[in-house]
mmCIF file of C-alpha atoms in Angstrom:
data_model
loop_
_atom_site.group_PDB
_atom_site.id
_atom_site.type_symbol
_atom_site.label_atom_id
_atom_site.label_comp_id
_atom_site.label_asym_id
_atom_site.label_seq_id
_atom_site.Cartn_x
_atom_site.Cartn_y
_atom_site.Cartn_z
ATOM 1 C CA ARG A 1 -1.786 0.878 2.246
ATOM 2 C CA ILE A 2 0.101 -2.536 1.532
ATOM 3 C CA SER A 3 -0.232 -5.260 4.363
ATOM 4 C CA GLN A 4 0.654 -8.786 4.932
ATOM 5 C CA LYS A 5 -1.502 -11.327 6.650
ATOM 6 C CA VAL A 6 0.674 -14.780 7.547
ATOM 7 C CA ILE A 7 -1.744 -17.646 7.430
ATOM 8 C CA LYS A 8 -1.242 -20.715 9.583
ATOM 9 C CA ASP A 9 -1.686 -23.816 7.273
ATOM 10 C CA ARG A 10 -4.775 -26.014 8.396
ATOM 11 C CA LEU A 11 -3.544 -29.154 7.019
ATOM 12 C CA PRO A 12 -1.361 -31.444 8.422
ATOM 13 C CA PRO A 13 2.007 -32.163 6.936
ATOM 14 C CA ILE A 14 0.553 -35.866 5.869
ATOM 15 C CA ALA A 15 -1.699 -34.039 3.732
ATOM 16 C CA TYR A 16 0.871 -33.191 1.110
ATOM 17 C CA ASN A 17 2.867 -35.295 -1.230
ATOM 18 C CA GLN A 18 6.404 -35.814 0.748
ATOM 19 C CA GLU A 19 7.830 -38.079 -1.590
ATOM 20 C CA ASN A 20 7.332 -35.508 -4.593
ATOM 21 C CA SER A 21 8.818 -32.600 -2.634
ATOM 22 C CA ARG A 22 11.500 -30.055 -3.627
ATOM 23 C CA ARG A 23 13.336 -27.679 -1.321
ATOM 24 C CA LEU A 24 13.627 -23.931 -2.506
ATOM 25 C CA PHE A 25 15.829 -21.585 -0.949
ATOM 26 C CA VAL A 26 14.698 -17.900 -0.935
ATOM 27 C CA HIS A 27 16.627 -15.175 0.322
ATOM 28 C CA VAL A 28 15.196 -11.767 1.014
ATOM 29 C CA LEU A 29 17.459 -8.925 1.050
ATOM 30 C CA ASN A 30 17.184 -5.497 1.266
ATOM 31 C CA SER A 31 18.972 -3.247 -0.899
ATOM 32 C CA THR A 32 22.148 -2.976 0.944
ATOM 33 C CA TYR A 33 22.643 -6.780 0.960
ATOM 34 C CA PHE A 34 21.635 -6.833 -2.380
ATOM 35 C CA HIS A 35 24.419 -4.709 -3.493
ATOM 36 C CA LEU A 36 26.674 -6.925 -1.334
ATOM 37 C CA VAL A 37 25.843 -10.185 -2.362
ATOM 38 C CA THR A 38 25.313 -9.469 -6.263
ATOM 39 C CA GLY A 39 27.436 -6.476 -7.028
ATOM 40 C CA LEU A 40 24.932 -4.762 -8.849
ATOM 41 C CA GLU A 41 22.779 -1.860 -7.665
ATOM 42 C CA ALA A 42 19.312 -2.590 -6.217
ATOM 43 C CA PRO A 43 16.360 -2.201 -8.282
ATOM 44 C CA PRO A 44 14.400 1.123 -7.962
ATOM 45 C CA SER A 45 11.826 1.108 -5.477
ATOM 46 C CA PRO A 46 8.251 0.309 -6.309
ATOM 47 C CA ILE A 47 5.924 3.193 -7.009
ATOM 48 C CA SER A 48 4.362 4.688 -3.872
ATOM 49 C CA VAL A 49 0.479 5.203 -3.206
ATOM 50 C CA ARG A 50 0.710 8.587 -4.218
ATOM 51 C CA THR A 51 1.767 7.593 -7.585
ATOM 52 C CA TYR A 52 -1.385 5.219 -7.586
ATOM 53 C CA ASN A 53 -3.800 8.125 -6.777
ATOM 54 C CA GLU A 54 -2.477 10.580 -9.327
ATOM 55 C CA LEU A 55 -2.637 8.268 -12.013
ATOM 56 C CA LYS A 56 -6.417 7.271 -10.593
ATOM 57 C CA LEU A 57 -5.410 3.473 -10.382
ATOM 58 C CA PRO A 58 -7.192 1.311 -7.420
ATOM 59 C CA TRP A 59 -5.355 1.003 -4.282
ATOM 60 C CA TYR A 60 -6.868 -1.178 -1.702
ATOM 61 C CA THR A 61 -6.339 -4.325 0.477
ATOM 62 C CA LEU A 62 -7.737 -7.806 0.158
ATOM 63 C CA PHE A 63 -7.731 -10.327 3.144
ATOM 64 C CA ASP A 64 -9.716 -13.206 3.624
ATOM 65 C CA GLU A 65 -11.535 -13.066 7.300
ATOM 66 C CA GLU A 66 -11.841 -16.738 7.948
ATOM 67 C CA LEU A 67 -8.343 -17.658 8.195
ATOM 68 C CA PRO A 68 -6.611 -17.350 11.573
ATOM 69 C CA ASP A 69 -3.136 -15.296 11.074
ATOM 70 C CA ILE A 70 -0.493 -15.725 13.095
ATOM 71 C CA HIS A 71 0.600 -13.009 15.665
ATOM 72 C CA HIS A 72 3.455 -12.370 17.466
ATOM 73 C CA SER A 73 6.017 -14.196 15.078
ATOM 74 C CA SER A 74 9.204 -14.281 17.170
ATOM 75 C CA GLU A 75 11.392 -13.722 13.914
ATOM 76 C CA PHE A 76 10.015 -10.245 13.147
ATOM 77 C CA SER A 77 9.061 -9.250 16.843
ATOM 78 C CA ASP A 78 12.759 -7.295 17.475
ATOM 79 C CA VAL A 79 12.496 -5.524 13.826
ATOM 80 C CA LYS A 80 12.133 -1.778 14.658
ATOM 81 C CA SER A 81 11.357 0.840 11.890
ATOM 82 C CA THR A 82 13.492 3.766 11.461
ATOM 83 C CA GLU A 83 12.504 7.459 11.164
ATOM 84 C CA CYS A 84 13.821 9.993 8.533
ATOM 85 C CA GLY A 85 16.576 11.867 10.560
ATOM 86 C CA TYR A 86 15.605 15.290 8.817
ATOM 87 C CA CYS A 87 11.745 15.445 8.147
ATOM 88 C CA THR A 88 8.708 13.799 10.020
ATOM 89 C CA TYR A 89 6.965 12.592 7.022
ATOM 90 C CA GLU A 90 8.512 9.832 5.839
ATOM 91 C CA MET A 91 10.144 6.306 7.336
ATOM 92 C CA ALA A 92 14.012 6.254 6.773
ATOM 93 C CA THR A 93 14.804 4.170 3.701
ATOM 94 C CA THR A 94 18.321 5.288 2.797
ATOM 95 C CA GLN A 95 21.525 5.169 4.969
ATOM 96 C CA ILE A 96 24.230 7.572 4.017
ATOM 97 C CA LEU A 97 27.720 6.938 4.605
ATOM 98 C CA PRO A 98 30.222 7.442 5.926
ATOM 99 C CA CYS A 99 28.291 8.768 8.825
ATOM 100 C CA ALA A 100 25.581 5.719 8.524
ATOM 101 C CA HIS A 101 22.653 8.077 9.525
ATOM 102 C CA ASN A 102 19.176 7.335 8.090
ATOM 103 C CA PHE A 103 16.994 9.374 5.898
ATOM 104 C CA CYS A 104 13.770 9.091 3.517
ATOM 105 C CA ASP A 105 14.633 9.068 0.010
ATOM 106 C CA ASP A 106 13.440 12.642 -0.773
ATOM 107 C CA CYS A 107 15.533 13.843 1.745
ATOM 108 C CA ALA A 108 18.497 11.680 1.112
ATOM 109 C CA ALA A 109 18.693 12.919 -2.327
ATOM 110 C CA LYS A 110 18.619 16.494 -1.735
ATOM 111 C CA ILE A 111 21.568 16.675 0.777
ATOM 112 C CA ALA A 112 25.159 17.079 0.021
ATOM 113 C CA ALA A 113 26.253 16.680 3.602
ATOM 114 C CA CYS A 114 24.504 15.267 6.823
ATOM 115 C CA PRO A 115 22.157 17.558 8.578
ATOM 116 C CA VAL A 116 22.583 15.674 11.944
ATOM 117 C CA CYS A 117 26.777 15.749 11.871
ATOM 118 C CA ARG A 118 27.766 17.773 8.663
ATOM 119 C CA THR A 119 29.637 14.823 7.408
ATOM 120 C CA ARG A 120 29.923 15.076 3.669
ATOM 121 C CA ILE A 121 28.252 12.123 2.000
ATOM 122 C CA THR A 122 30.257 9.863 0.063
ATOM 123 C CA GLN A 123 27.416 7.000 -0.953
ATOM 124 C CA ARG A 124 23.699 6.524 -0.386
ATOM 125 C CA GLU A 125 22.445 3.032 0.176
ATOM 126 C CA ARG A 126 18.812 2.080 0.194
ATOM 127 C CA PHE A 127 17.364 -0.482 2.908
ATOM 128 C CA ALA A 128 13.799 -0.089 2.405
ATOM 129 C CA ALA A 129 10.898 0.812 -0.057
ATOM 130 C CA PRO A 130 9.215 4.474 0.543
ATOM 131 C CA MET A 131 7.055 4.212 3.483
ATOM 132 C CA ARG A 132 4.906 6.605 5.243
ATOM 133 C CA MET A 133 5.297 7.571 9.107
ATOM 134 C CA PRO A 134 2.970 5.401 11.404
ATOM 135 C CA GLY A 135 -0.257 7.125 11.670
ATOM 136 C CA GLN A 136 -0.008 9.105 8.325
ATOM 137 C CA GLU A 137 -0.538 6.231 6.061
ATOM 138 C CA GLU A 138 -3.870 7.029 5.334
ATOM 139 C CA GLU A 139 -3.269 10.600 4.091
ATOM 140 C CA ASP A 140 -3.111 9.627 0.562
ATOM 141 C CA SER A 141 -4.418 6.122 0.434
ATOM 142 C CA ILE A 142 -7.934 4.758 -0.855
ATOM 143 C CA GLU A 143 -9.851 2.635 2.112
ATOM 144 C CA ALA A 144 -10.783 -0.799 1.271
ATOM 145 C CA THR A 145 -14.062 -0.244 2.423
ATOM 146 C CA SER A 146 -14.772 2.275 -0.352
ATOM 147 C CA LEU A 147 -14.268 -0.557 -2.727
ATOM 148 C CA GLN A 148 -15.766 -3.720 -0.542
ATOM 149 C CA ASP A 149 -19.132 -3.844 -2.481
ATOM 150 C CA ARG A 150 -17.312 -3.895 -5.852
ATOM 151 C CA ILE A 151 -14.977 -6.546 -4.429
ATOM 152 C CA VAL A 152 -18.012 -8.799 -3.290
ATOM 153 C CA ALA A 153 -19.929 -8.252 -6.673
ATOM 154 C CA LEU A 154 -16.562 -9.304 -8.668
ATOM 155 C CA LYS A 155 -16.024 -12.459 -6.609
ATOM 156 C CA ARG A 156 -20.096 -13.189 -7.189
ATOM 157 C CA CYS A 157 -19.660 -12.857 -11.137
ATOM 158 C CA ALA A 158 -16.161 -14.719 -11.041
ATOM 159 C CA GLU A 159 -18.132 -17.456 -9.181
ATOM 160 C CA LYS A 160 -20.671 -17.607 -11.903
ATOM 161 C CA GLY A 161 -18.223 -17.046 -14.769
ATOM 162 C CA CYS A 162 -19.453 -13.568 -15.677
ATOM 163 C CA VAL A 163 -17.525 -10.599 -16.090
ATOM 164 C CA ALA A 164 -18.499 -7.123 -14.341
ATOM 165 C CA SER A 165 -17.019 -3.864 -14.709
ATOM 166 C CA PHE A 166 -17.458 -0.598 -12.972
ATOM 167 C CA LYS A 167 -16.797 3.109 -14.108
ATOM 168 C CA LEU A 168 -15.686 5.986 -11.857
ATOM 169 C CA ALA A 169 -18.520 8.340 -10.604
ATOM 170 C CA GLU A 170 -16.786 11.377 -12.717
ATOM 171 C CA ASP A 171 -16.989 9.512 -15.949
ATOM 172 C CA ALA A 172 -20.498 8.678 -15.644
ATOM 173 C CA ILE A 173 -23.176 10.525 -17.861
ATOM 174 C CA SER A 174 -25.286 13.159 -16.088
ATOM 175 C CA GLY A 175 -28.742 14.252 -16.967
ATOM 176 C CA ILE A 176 -29.341 17.512 -18.435
ATOM 177 C CA THR A 177 -30.234 19.878 -15.627
ATOM 178 C CA GLY A 178 -31.842 23.400 -16.599
#
């Protein structure tokens, strides 16, 4: 599970060196706009939670409970997610043209004609990274609580300047049983 927490800055503006400030313009583009702005194909979507699990890589969420987050940001309050027009497993990530119906990556890759209106597909444009339907995110993810003790131990060691390491239970040496 990937999550983001927007934190309100506790420091007043006067705390920053405003004479030495620089303005930085950041533009976040979905793949459709990336193609329109740059003329290049959008980069491939990042690997999924399933890939992390198959490779036995850690997948967890860290967050800081002491800092208040900003709720109900008006800039994102009207953003709506789109379900895949074919399956009920994934959220839509690709728009097919010319009909502009939306499908997940897997469904969009398998079809030559739109299952909704039967229009022949001339182009596929990805507008988001692959994601699960709400409520199904947990099916192939590793919960943060399963790693919580290890995270606390790593933070303690980092404060002391020492190194901590852990091994998977399946890699542990078991005693001889008879």
